[in-house]
PDB file of C-alpha atoms in Angstrom:
ATOM      1  CA  MET A   1     -24.314-159.219 283.001  1.00  0.00           C
ATOM      2  CA  THR A   2     -24.910-155.623 281.870  1.00  0.00           C
ATOM      3  CA  MET A   3     -28.131-154.109 280.860  1.00  0.00           C
ATOM      4  CA  THR A   4     -26.801-153.737 277.307  1.00  0.00           C
ATOM      5  CA  ARG A   5     -26.085-157.429 277.149  1.00  0.00           C
ATOM      6  CA  ARG A   6     -29.478-158.417 278.633  1.00  0.00           C
ATOM      7  CA  THR A   7     -31.179-156.055 276.152  1.00  0.00           C
ATOM      8  CA  PHE A   8     -29.362-157.546 273.201  1.00  0.00           C
ATOM      9  CA  VAL A   9     -29.798-161.182 274.246  1.00  0.00           C
ATOM     10  CA  GLN A  10     -33.524-160.913 275.137  1.00  0.00           C
ATOM     11  CA  GLY A  11     -34.367-158.523 272.345  1.00  0.00           C
ATOM     12  CA  SER A  12     -32.253-159.170 269.291  1.00  0.00           C
ATOM     13  CA  VAL A  13     -31.718-162.890 269.922  1.00  0.00           C
ATOM     14  CA  ALA A  14     -35.344-163.587 270.658  1.00  0.00           C
ATOM     15  CA  GLY A  15     -36.734-161.344 268.030  1.00  0.00           C
ATOM     16  CA  ALA A  16     -34.370-161.436 265.001  1.00  0.00           C
ATOM     17  CA  THR A  17     -33.420-165.038 264.729  1.00  0.00           C
ATOM     18  CA  ALA A  18     -36.514-166.979 264.027  1.00  0.00           C
ATOM     19  CA  ALA A  19     -35.185-168.306 260.755  1.00  0.00           C
ATOM     20  CA  MET A  20     -31.950-169.487 262.347  1.00  0.00           C
ATOM     21  CA  MET A  21     -32.869-171.019 265.660  1.00  0.00           C
ATOM     22  CA  PRO A  22     -36.029-172.005 267.630  1.00  0.00           C
ATOM     23  CA  THR A  23     -37.809-169.236 269.472  1.00  0.00           C
ATOM     24  CA  VAL A  24     -39.205-171.767 271.913  1.00  0.00           C
ATOM     25  CA  ALA A  25     -36.728-174.474 272.861  1.00  0.00           C
ATOM     26  CA  LEU A  26     -39.346-177.122 273.560  1.00  0.00           C
ATOM     27  CA  SER A  27     -41.519-176.922 270.507  1.00  0.00           C
ATOM     28  CA  GLN A  28     -39.567-175.888 267.443  1.00  0.00           C
ATOM     29  CA  PRO A  29     -38.063-178.170 264.830  1.00  0.00           C
ATOM     30  CA  THR A  30     -34.449-179.294 264.801  1.00  0.00           C
ATOM     31  CA  ALA A  31     -32.033-176.495 264.164  1.00  0.00           C
ATOM     32  CA  PRO A  32     -29.957-176.855 260.920  1.00  0.00           C
ATOM     33  CA  ALA A  33     -26.371-178.135 261.148  1.00  0.00           C
ATOM     34  CA  THR A  34     -25.325-175.552 258.537  1.00  0.00           C
ATOM     35  CA  ARG A  35     -25.472-171.824 258.219  1.00  0.00           C
ATOM     36  CA  PRO A  36     -24.866-169.435 255.329  1.00  0.00           C
ATOM     37  CA  ILE A  37     -21.726-167.384 254.767  1.00  0.00           C
ATOM     38  CA  PRO A  38     -23.478-164.024 254.363  1.00  0.00           C
ATOM     39  CA  SER A  39     -21.261-162.689 251.629  1.00  0.00           C
ATOM     40  CA  SER A  40     -21.846-165.638 249.316  1.00  0.00           C
ATOM     41  CA  GLY A  41     -24.773-167.733 250.614  1.00  0.00           C
ATOM     42  CA  GLU A  42     -22.510-170.790 250.711  1.00  0.00           C
ATOM     43  CA  MET A  43     -23.677-173.168 253.480  1.00  0.00           C
ATOM     44  CA  ILE A  44     -21.058-174.229 256.053  1.00  0.00           C
ATOM     45  CA  PRO A  45     -21.400-176.724 258.906  1.00  0.00           C
ATOM     46  CA  VAL A  46     -21.620-174.834 262.171  1.00  0.00           C
ATOM     47  CA  VAL A  47     -18.968-176.870 263.991  1.00  0.00           C
ATOM     48  CA  GLY A  48     -15.428-176.710 262.661  1.00  0.00           C
ATOM     49  CA  LEU A  49     -12.133-177.969 263.885  1.00  0.00           C
ATOM     50  CA  GLY A  50      -9.413-175.791 265.580  1.00  0.00           C
ATOM     51  CA  THR A  51      -5.780-176.843 265.724  1.00  0.00           C
ATOM     52  CA  TRP A  52      -4.158-174.521 268.192  1.00  0.00           C
ATOM     53  CA  ILE A  53      -1.949-176.588 270.542  1.00  0.00           C
ATOM     54  CA  THR A  54      -3.650-179.833 269.723  1.00  0.00           C
ATOM     55  CA  PHE A  55      -1.988-180.361 266.307  1.00  0.00           C
ATOM     56  CA  ASN A  56       1.420-178.989 267.316  1.00  0.00           C
ATOM     57  CA  VAL A  57       2.901-182.487 267.598  1.00  0.00           C
ATOM     58  CA  GLY A  58       5.966-182.215 265.327  1.00  0.00           C
ATOM     59  CA  ASP A  59       7.032-185.271 263.353  1.00  0.00           C
ATOM     60  CA  ASP A  60       5.975-187.876 265.933  1.00  0.00           C
ATOM     61  CA  PRO A  61       4.263-190.559 263.793  1.00  0.00           C
ATOM     62  CA  VAL A  62       1.980-191.775 266.548  1.00  0.00           C
ATOM     63  CA  LEU A  63       0.717-188.368 267.350  1.00  0.00           C
ATOM     64  CA  ASN A  64       0.416-187.413 263.699  1.00  0.00           C
ATOM     65  CA  GLY A  65      -1.714-190.553 263.279  1.00  0.00           C
ATOM     66  CA  GLU A  66      -3.933-189.481 266.150  1.00  0.00           C
ATOM     67  CA  CYS A  67      -4.408-186.052 264.525  1.00  0.00           C
ATOM     68  CA  ALA A  68      -5.309-187.800 261.258  1.00  0.00           C
ATOM     69  CA  ASP A  69      -7.839-189.898 263.122  1.00  0.00           C
ATOM     70  CA  VAL A  70      -9.405-186.778 264.579  1.00  0.00           C
ATOM     71  CA  MET A  71      -9.652-185.287 261.068  1.00  0.00           C
ATOM     72  CA  ALA A  72     -11.155-188.480 259.693  1.00  0.00           C
ATOM     73  CA  ALA A  73     -13.830-188.543 262.396  1.00  0.00           C
ATOM     74  CA  PHE A  74     -14.477-184.838 261.824  1.00  0.00           C
ATOM     75  CA  PHE A  75     -15.144-185.303 258.048  1.00  0.00           C
ATOM     76  CA  GLU A  76     -17.143-188.477 258.687  1.00  0.00           C
ATOM     77  CA  ALA A  77     -19.411-186.517 261.034  1.00  0.00           C
ATOM     78  CA  GLY A  78     -19.996-183.905 258.286  1.00  0.00           C
ATOM     79  CA  GLY A  79     -17.409-181.268 259.327  1.00  0.00           C
ATOM     80  CA  ARG A  80     -15.686-179.051 256.777  1.00  0.00           C
ATOM     81  CA  MET A  81     -13.812-176.105 258.262  1.00  0.00           C
ATOM     82  CA  ILE A  82     -10.346-176.686 259.663  1.00  0.00           C
ATOM     83  CA  ASP A  83      -8.610-173.573 261.021  1.00  0.00           C
ATOM     84  CA  CYS A  84      -4.879-173.042 261.449  1.00  0.00           C
ATOM     85  CA  SER A  85      -2.115-170.428 261.556  1.00  0.00           C
ATOM     86  CA  PRO A  86       1.667-170.101 261.067  1.00  0.00           C
ATOM     87  CA  MET A  87       1.645-169.289 264.768  1.00  0.00           C
ATOM     88  CA  TYR A  88       0.588-172.843 265.646  1.00  0.00           C
ATOM     89  CA  GLY A  89       4.009-174.514 265.502  1.00  0.00           C
ATOM     90  CA  SER A  90       3.905-177.756 263.466  1.00  0.00           C
ATOM     91  CA  SER A  91       0.120-177.772 263.040  1.00  0.00           C
ATOM     92  CA  GLN A  92       0.186-176.850 259.317  1.00  0.00           C
ATOM     93  CA  PRO A  93       2.326-179.806 258.158  1.00  0.00           C
ATOM     94  CA  VAL A  94       0.402-182.082 260.495  1.00  0.00           C
ATOM     95  CA  ILE A  95      -2.777-181.077 258.748  1.00  0.00           C
ATOM     96  CA  GLY A  96      -1.127-181.616 255.396  1.00  0.00           C
ATOM     97  CA  ARG A  97       0.021-185.134 256.348  1.00  0.00           C
ATOM     98  CA  GLY A  98      -3.439-185.881 257.663  1.00  0.00           C
ATOM     99  CA  LEU A  99      -5.148-184.661 254.542  1.00  0.00           C
ATOM    100  CA  GLU A 100      -2.756-186.792 252.389  1.00  0.00           C
ATOM    101  CA  ARG A 101      -3.547-189.868 254.481  1.00  0.00           C
ATOM    102  CA  LEU A 102      -7.252-189.239 254.102  1.00  0.00           C
ATOM    103  CA  GLY A 103      -7.046-188.853 250.315  1.00  0.00           C
ATOM    104  CA  ARG A 104      -7.531-185.058 250.229  1.00  0.00           C
ATOM    105  CA  PRO A 105     -11.255-184.923 251.269  1.00  0.00           C
ATOM    106  CA  GLY A 106     -13.243-182.784 248.909  1.00  0.00           C
ATOM    107  CA  ALA A 107     -15.379-181.447 251.683  1.00  0.00           C
ATOM    108  CA  LEU A 108     -12.465-179.510 253.304  1.00  0.00           C
ATOM    109  CA  PHE A 109     -12.957-175.796 253.938  1.00  0.00           C
ATOM    110  CA  SER A 110      -9.462-174.534 254.574  1.00  0.00           C
ATOM    111  CA  ALA A 111      -9.152-171.510 256.945  1.00  0.00           C
ATOM    112  CA  GLU A 112      -5.649-170.177 257.316  1.00  0.00           C
ATOM    113  CA  LYS A 113      -4.029-166.977 258.596  1.00  0.00           C
ATOM    114  CA  VAL A 114      -1.261-164.617 257.749  1.00  0.00           C
ATOM    115  CA  TRP A 115       0.838-163.730 260.790  1.00  0.00           C
ATOM    116  CA  THR A 116       3.935-161.669 260.189  1.00  0.00           C
ATOM    117  CA  SER A 117       4.889-158.126 261.080  1.00  0.00           C
ATOM    118  CA  SER A 118       6.580-157.727 257.744  1.00  0.00           C
ATOM    119  CA  SER A 119       4.063-156.384 255.264  1.00  0.00           C
ATOM    120  CA  ALA A 120       6.236-157.519 252.360  1.00  0.00           C
ATOM    121  CA  SER A 121       6.432-161.159 253.371  1.00  0.00           C
ATOM    122  CA  GLY A 122       2.696-161.889 253.685  1.00  0.00           C
ATOM    123  CA  SER A 123       2.352-163.456 250.307  1.00  0.00           C
ATOM    124  CA  ALA A 124       5.382-165.706 250.846  1.00  0.00           C
ATOM    125  CA  GLN A 125       4.101-166.864 254.175  1.00  0.00           C
ATOM    126  CA  ILE A 126       0.695-167.713 252.737  1.00  0.00           C
ATOM    127  CA  GLU A 127       2.330-169.710 249.941  1.00  0.00           C
ATOM    128  CA  GLN A 128       4.469-171.586 252.571  1.00  0.00           C
ATOM    129  CA  SER A 129       1.287-172.412 254.449  1.00  0.00           C
ATOM    130  CA  ARG A 130      -0.375-173.559 251.273  1.00  0.00           C
ATOM    131  CA  ARG A 131       2.491-175.959 250.615  1.00  0.00           C
ATOM    132  CA  HIS A 132       2.317-177.261 254.172  1.00  0.00           C
ATOM    133  CA  TRP A 133      -1.420-178.062 253.767  1.00  0.00           C
ATOM    134  CA  GLY A 134      -0.931-179.378 250.212  1.00  0.00           C
ATOM    135  CA  VAL A 135      -3.989-177.604 248.871  1.00  0.00           C
ATOM    136  CA  GLN A 136      -4.408-175.766 245.587  1.00  0.00           C
ATOM    137  CA  HIS A 137      -5.718-172.669 247.384  1.00  0.00           C
ATOM    138  CA  PHE A 138      -7.163-171.637 250.699  1.00  0.00           C
ATOM    139  CA  ASP A 139     -10.837-171.029 251.056  1.00  0.00           C
ATOM    140  CA  LEU A 140     -10.274-168.358 253.708  1.00  0.00           C
ATOM    141  CA  VAL A 141      -7.223-166.384 254.832  1.00  0.00           C
ATOM    142  CA  GLN A 142      -7.433-164.191 257.865  1.00  0.00           C
ATOM    143  CA  VAL A 143      -5.139-161.541 259.270  1.00  0.00           C
ATOM    144  CA  HIS A 144      -4.140-163.118 262.578  1.00  0.00           C
ATOM    145  CA  ASN A 145      -4.609-160.893 265.635  1.00  0.00           C
ATOM    146  CA  LEU A 146      -4.489-157.800 263.356  1.00  0.00           C
ATOM    147  CA  VAL A 147      -0.705-158.005 262.933  1.00  0.00           C
ATOM    148  CA  ALA A 148       0.178-155.533 260.102  1.00  0.00           C
ATOM    149  CA  TRP A 149      -3.509-155.638 259.196  1.00  0.00           C
ATOM    150  CA  GLU A 150      -3.623-152.771 256.687  1.00  0.00           C
ATOM    151  CA  ALA A 151      -0.946-154.211 254.400  1.00  0.00           C
ATOM    152  CA  HIS A 152      -2.089-157.774 254.759  1.00  0.00           C
ATOM    153  CA  LEU A 153      -5.703-156.968 254.052  1.00  0.00           C
ATOM    154  CA  GLN A 154      -4.717-155.343 250.783  1.00  0.00           C
ATOM    155  CA  THR A 155      -2.745-158.399 249.819  1.00  0.00           C
ATOM    156  CA  LEU A 156      -5.728-160.636 250.674  1.00  0.00           C
ATOM    157  CA  PHE A 157      -8.189-158.544 248.755  1.00  0.00           C
ATOM    158  CA  LYS A 158      -5.966-158.696 245.714  1.00  0.00           C
ATOM    159  CA  MET A 159      -5.642-162.508 246.083  1.00  0.00           C
ATOM    160  CA  LYS A 160      -9.455-162.774 246.329  1.00  0.00           C
ATOM    161  CA  ALA A 161      -9.963-160.649 243.155  1.00  0.00           C
ATOM    162  CA  ALA A 162      -7.474-162.940 241.374  1.00  0.00           C
ATOM    163  CA  GLY A 163      -9.262-166.047 242.470  1.00  0.00           C
ATOM    164  CA  GLU A 164      -6.380-167.297 244.670  1.00  0.00           C
ATOM    165  CA  ILE A 165      -8.490-167.353 247.819  1.00  0.00           C
ATOM    166  CA  ARG A 166     -12.231-167.236 248.290  1.00  0.00           C
ATOM    167  CA  TYR A 167     -12.809-165.261 251.475  1.00  0.00           C
ATOM    168  CA  VAL A 168     -10.975-162.675 253.574  1.00  0.00           C
ATOM    169  CA  GLY A 169     -11.127-162.211 257.276  1.00  0.00           C
ATOM    170  CA  ILE A 170      -9.433-160.883 260.489  1.00  0.00           C
ATOM    171  CA  THR A 171      -9.025-162.482 263.930  1.00  0.00           C
ATOM    172  CA  THR A 172      -8.708-161.613 267.532  1.00  0.00           C
ATOM    173  CA  SER A 173      -8.828-163.704 270.727  1.00  0.00           C
ATOM    174  CA  GLU A 174      -9.383-163.345 274.473  1.00  0.00           C
ATOM    175  CA  GLY A 175     -11.116-159.909 274.053  1.00  0.00           C
ATOM    176  CA  ARG A 176      -7.999-158.136 272.747  1.00  0.00           C
ATOM    177  CA  ARG A 177      -8.223-154.873 270.651  1.00  0.00           C
ATOM    178  CA  HIS A 178     -11.989-154.921 270.259  1.00  0.00           C
ATOM    179  CA  ASP A 179     -12.187-151.163 269.518  1.00  0.00           C
ATOM    180  CA  LEU A 180      -9.780-151.508 266.558  1.00  0.00           C
ATOM    181  CA  PHE A 181     -11.483-154.749 265.506  1.00  0.00           C
ATOM    182  CA  GLU A 182     -14.888-152.927 265.349  1.00  0.00           C
ATOM    183  CA  GLU A 183     -13.284-150.100 263.320  1.00  0.00           C
ATOM    184  CA  ILE A 184     -11.955-152.574 260.718  1.00  0.00           C
ATOM    185  CA  MET A 185     -15.299-154.355 260.573  1.00  0.00           C
ATOM    186  CA  ARG A 186     -17.009-151.081 259.799  1.00  0.00           C
ATOM    187  CA  GLY A 187     -14.546-149.914 257.233  1.00  0.00           C
ATOM    188  CA  GLN A 188     -13.408-153.017 255.287  1.00  0.00           C
ATOM    189  CA  PRO A 189     -15.356-155.493 253.064  1.00  0.00           C
ATOM    190  CA  LEU A 190     -14.713-158.521 255.196  1.00  0.00           C
ATOM    191  CA  ASP A 191     -16.207-161.966 254.640  1.00  0.00           C
ATOM    192  CA  PHE A 192     -15.310-163.373 258.091  1.00  0.00           C
ATOM    193  CA  VAL A 193     -14.231-162.331 261.507  1.00  0.00           C
ATOM    194  CA  GLN A 194     -12.849-164.719 264.146  1.00  0.00           C
ATOM    195  CA  LEU A 195     -13.198-163.892 267.877  1.00  0.00           C
ATOM    196  CA  THR A 196     -13.466-165.399 271.326  1.00  0.00           C
ATOM    197  CA  TYR A 197     -16.983-166.010 272.578  1.00  0.00           C
ATOM    198  CA  ASN A 198     -18.332-168.486 275.080  1.00  0.00           C
ATOM    199  CA  ILE A 199     -20.698-168.748 278.001  1.00  0.00           C
ATOM    200  CA  ILE A 200     -18.224-166.877 280.262  1.00  0.00           C
ATOM    201  CA  ASP A 201     -16.564-164.527 277.795  1.00  0.00           C
ATOM    202  CA  ARG A 202     -19.522-162.585 276.446  1.00  0.00           C
ATOM    203  CA  GLU A 203     -17.983-159.184 275.658  1.00  0.00           C
ATOM    204  CA  ALA A 204     -18.509-159.794 271.937  1.00  0.00           C
ATOM    205  CA  GLU A 205     -22.276-159.664 272.448  1.00  0.00           C
ATOM    206  CA  GLU A 206     -22.026-155.920 273.207  1.00  0.00           C
ATOM    207  CA  ARG A 207     -20.930-154.609 269.791  1.00  0.00           C
ATOM    208  CA  LEU A 208     -19.056-157.089 267.633  1.00  0.00           C
ATOM    209  CA  LEU A 209     -21.702-159.823 267.132  1.00  0.00           C
ATOM    210  CA  PRO A 210     -24.521-157.321 266.401  1.00  0.00           C
ATOM    211  CA  LEU A 211     -22.202-155.434 263.982  1.00  0.00           C
ATOM    212  CA  ALA A 212     -21.316-158.698 262.230  1.00  0.00           C
ATOM    213  CA  ALA A 213     -25.018-159.376 261.740  1.00  0.00           C
ATOM    214  CA  ASP A 214     -25.640-155.856 260.464  1.00  0.00           C
ATOM    215  CA  ARG A 215     -22.663-155.894 258.064  1.00  0.00           C
ATOM    216  CA  GLY A 216     -23.279-159.405 256.749  1.00  0.00           C
ATOM    217  CA  ILE A 217     -19.973-160.811 258.076  1.00  0.00           C
ATOM    218  CA  ALA A 218     -19.617-164.487 259.020  1.00  0.00           C
ATOM    219  CA  VAL A 219     -18.407-165.080 262.594  1.00  0.00           C
ATOM    220  CA  ILE A 220     -15.940-167.869 263.564  1.00  0.00           C
ATOM    221  CA  VAL A 221     -15.774-168.440 267.334  1.00  0.00           C
ATOM    222  CA  ASN A 222     -12.426-169.519 268.906  1.00  0.00           C
ATOM    223  CA  ARG A 223     -11.680-170.706 272.450  1.00  0.00           C
ATOM    224  CA  PRO A 224     -15.162-171.974 273.142  1.00  0.00           C
ATOM    225  CA  PHE A 225     -13.975-173.922 276.138  1.00  0.00           C
ATOM    226  CA  LYS A 226     -11.436-171.313 277.349  1.00  0.00           C
ATOM    227  CA  GLN A 227      -8.625-173.593 276.117  1.00  0.00           C
ATOM    228  CA  GLY A 228     -10.155-176.438 278.161  1.00  0.00           C
ATOM    229  CA  ALA A 229     -10.344-174.503 281.464  1.00  0.00           C
ATOM    230  CA  LEU A 230     -14.106-174.293 281.338  1.00  0.00           C
ATOM    231  CA  THR A 231     -14.739-178.037 280.677  1.00  0.00           C
ATOM    232  CA  ARG A 232     -12.106-178.984 283.304  1.00  0.00           C
ATOM    233  CA  ARG A 233     -13.841-176.730 285.828  1.00  0.00           C
ATOM    234  CA  LEU A 234     -17.170-178.460 285.168  1.00  0.00           C
ATOM    235  CA  GLU A 235     -15.845-181.995 284.971  1.00  0.00           C
ATOM    236  CA  GLY A 236     -17.506-184.219 287.566  1.00  0.00           C
ATOM    237  CA  GLU A 237     -20.516-181.870 288.081  1.00  0.00           C
ATOM    238  CA  PRO A 238     -23.795-183.330 286.955  1.00  0.00           C
ATOM    239  CA  LEU A 239     -25.671-181.599 284.142  1.00  0.00           C
ATOM    240  CA  PRO A 240     -28.897-179.980 285.262  1.00  0.00           C
ATOM    241  CA  GLY A 241     -31.900-182.008 284.195  1.00  0.00           C
ATOM    242  CA  TRP A 242     -33.375-179.229 282.164  1.00  0.00           C
ATOM    243  CA  THR A 243     -30.589-179.576 279.596  1.00  0.00           C
ATOM    244  CA  ASN A 244     -32.550-182.485 278.196  1.00  0.00           C
ATOM    245  CA  ASP A 245     -34.821-179.841 276.703  1.00  0.00           C
ATOM    246  CA  ILE A 246     -32.086-178.887 274.221  1.00  0.00           C
ATOM    247  CA  GLY A 247     -30.442-182.351 273.819  1.00  0.00           C
ATOM    248  CA  ALA A 248     -27.190-181.490 275.592  1.00  0.00           C
ATOM    249  CA  SER A 249     -25.789-184.676 277.035  1.00  0.00           C
ATOM    250  CA  THR A 250     -22.333-183.323 278.012  1.00  0.00           C
ATOM    251  CA  TRP A 251     -20.838-180.067 279.260  1.00  0.00           C
ATOM    252  CA  ALA A 252     -19.090-179.579 275.985  1.00  0.00           C
ATOM    253  CA  GLN A 253     -22.397-179.780 274.096  1.00  0.00           C
ATOM    254  CA  PHE A 254     -23.969-177.490 276.681  1.00  0.00           C
ATOM    255  CA  ILE A 255     -21.367-174.811 275.995  1.00  0.00           C
ATOM    256  CA  LEU A 256     -21.365-175.247 272.214  1.00  0.00           C
ATOM    257  CA  LYS A 257     -25.152-175.074 272.086  1.00  0.00           C
ATOM    258  CA  PHE A 258     -25.029-171.795 274.016  1.00  0.00           C
ATOM    259  CA  ILE A 259     -22.569-170.349 271.455  1.00  0.00           C
ATOM    260  CA  LEU A 260     -24.428-171.640 268.410  1.00  0.00           C
ATOM    261  CA  SER A 261     -27.703-170.278 269.625  1.00  0.00           C
ATOM    262  CA  HIS A 262     -26.417-166.756 269.031  1.00  0.00           C
ATOM    263  CA  PRO A 263     -27.773-165.793 265.600  1.00  0.00           C
ATOM    264  CA  ALA A 264     -24.580-163.945 264.493  1.00  0.00           C
ATOM    265  CA  VAL A 265     -22.360-167.027 264.985  1.00  0.00           C
ATOM    266  CA  THR A 266     -21.615-168.931 261.819  1.00  0.00           C
ATOM    267  CA  VAL A 267     -19.023-171.540 262.939  1.00  0.00           C
ATOM    268  CA  VAL A 268     -17.397-172.550 266.225  1.00  0.00           C
ATOM    269  CA  ILE A 269     -13.959-174.200 266.109  1.00  0.00           C
ATOM    270  CA  PRO A 270     -13.212-176.299 269.144  1.00  0.00           C
ATOM    271  CA  ALA A 271      -9.825-178.061 269.161  1.00  0.00           C
ATOM    272  CA  THR A 272      -9.339-181.571 270.420  1.00  0.00           C
ATOM    273  CA  THR A 273      -6.924-184.518 270.305  1.00  0.00           C
ATOM    274  CA  ARG A 274      -9.629-187.168 270.726  1.00  0.00           C
ATOM    275  CA  VAL A 275     -11.887-188.832 268.237  1.00  0.00           C
ATOM    276  CA  ASP A 276     -14.742-189.176 270.736  1.00  0.00           C
ATOM    277  CA  HIS A 277     -14.552-185.499 271.564  1.00  0.00           C
ATOM    278  CA  VAL A 278     -14.654-184.360 267.937  1.00  0.00           C
ATOM    279  CA  ARG A 279     -17.768-186.534 267.404  1.00  0.00           C
ATOM    280  CA  GLU A 280     -19.320-185.117 270.551  1.00  0.00           C
ATOM    281  CA  ASN A 281     -18.560-181.517 269.427  1.00  0.00           C
ATOM    282  CA  VAL A 282     -20.087-181.973 265.932  1.00  0.00           C
ATOM    283  CA  ALA A 283     -23.127-183.644 267.484  1.00  0.00           C
ATOM    284  CA  ALA A 284     -23.784-180.455 269.481  1.00  0.00           C
ATOM    285  CA  ALA A 285     -25.133-178.898 266.287  1.00  0.00           C
ATOM    286  CA  ALA A 286     -27.921-181.493 266.095  1.00  0.00           C
ATOM    287  CA  GLY A 287     -31.345-180.988 267.717  1.00  0.00           C
ATOM    288  CA  LEU A 288     -32.698-177.934 269.390  1.00  0.00           C
ATOM    289  CA  LEU A 289     -30.785-174.782 270.375  1.00  0.00           C
ATOM    290  CA  PRO A 290     -31.679-172.710 273.404  1.00  0.00           C
ATOM    291  CA  ASP A 291     -34.018-169.746 273.162  1.00  0.00           C
ATOM    292  CA  ALA A 292     -33.252-166.462 274.838  1.00  0.00           C
ATOM    293  CA  ALA A 293     -34.720-167.533 278.173  1.00  0.00           C
ATOM    294  CA  MET A 294     -32.840-170.790 278.170  1.00  0.00           C
ATOM    295  CA  ARG A 295     -29.571-168.984 277.260  1.00  0.00           C
ATOM    296  CA  GLU A 296     -29.882-166.869 280.330  1.00  0.00           C
ATOM    297  CA  ARG A 297     -30.658-169.841 282.487  1.00  0.00           C
ATOM    298  CA  MET A 298     -27.589-171.649 281.142  1.00  0.00           C
ATOM    299  CA  ALA A 299     -25.343-168.654 281.733  1.00  0.00           C
ATOM    300  CA  ALA A 300     -26.712-168.136 285.242  1.00  0.00           C
ATOM    301  CA  HIS A 301     -26.045-171.796 286.072  1.00  0.00           C
ATOM    302  CA  ILE A 302     -22.418-171.509 285.011  1.00  0.00           C
ATOM    303  CA  ARG A 303     -21.945-168.148 286.708  1.00  0.00           C
ATOM    304  CA  ASP A 304     -23.743-169.124 289.984  1.00  0.00           C
ATOM    305  CA  PRO A 305     -23.639-172.942 290.172  1.00  0.00           C
TER     306      PRO A 305
END
């Protein structure tokens, strides 16, 4: 951990976030399960649902039913944001079939992406995605991994002005192209950014998360479990007893609470194929979140078990 990171975590996190998380993990009231989208003030639950790989199940009726069950449990637990992309194989129609089965839940916050190198075909791709979901409009459309970002952002801003979408964003993952990402964040009126951040991958703490807070941009966190590698690594290891102080009863909750305790994070979107896991993930938002000292203790435990 670099000095810059330590300075930010111990300074900014501890000092600037009193309204968003407890400053003393053992004595403050329960942290809220929702946070505001800075550009609008709309409150959004802090745990969403990702669909990368997990919802790419084709037309298999059994697997489609399992995905619908995950969505049902997610909404029952108070979830709202479901995130997808044209890149995710059959995930879009699987979401659409699930929403149809569930009666089109009104709580849905639909987060989609545009992902095509053709600047001229962005609108058509978004429309195809909308038909797959079966929604009247998307709440959020993001430029996926900055592909043809300049042209697509102009399309999205026009759609937002016309009332065809509500929010505009950009995405990256696994630490890619952070310099360009930062440049776009500084120069464009974004509502959301989506990036990779977890207890191991902390590069975003250096510049991107502080910049999002400064610019009033909501942050969606992807790959919280390193596509399952982190939870698999920890499987079978006992949780340290001190995690009772923040109400983490599983490693997944331990990791999610670490992510959510960063004040710049708005929503984290773990993906899963299991109903028990989606309930476990949403429950991570309940109770206390770690303060700056606890965050460093958690990170050190994972780094040096």
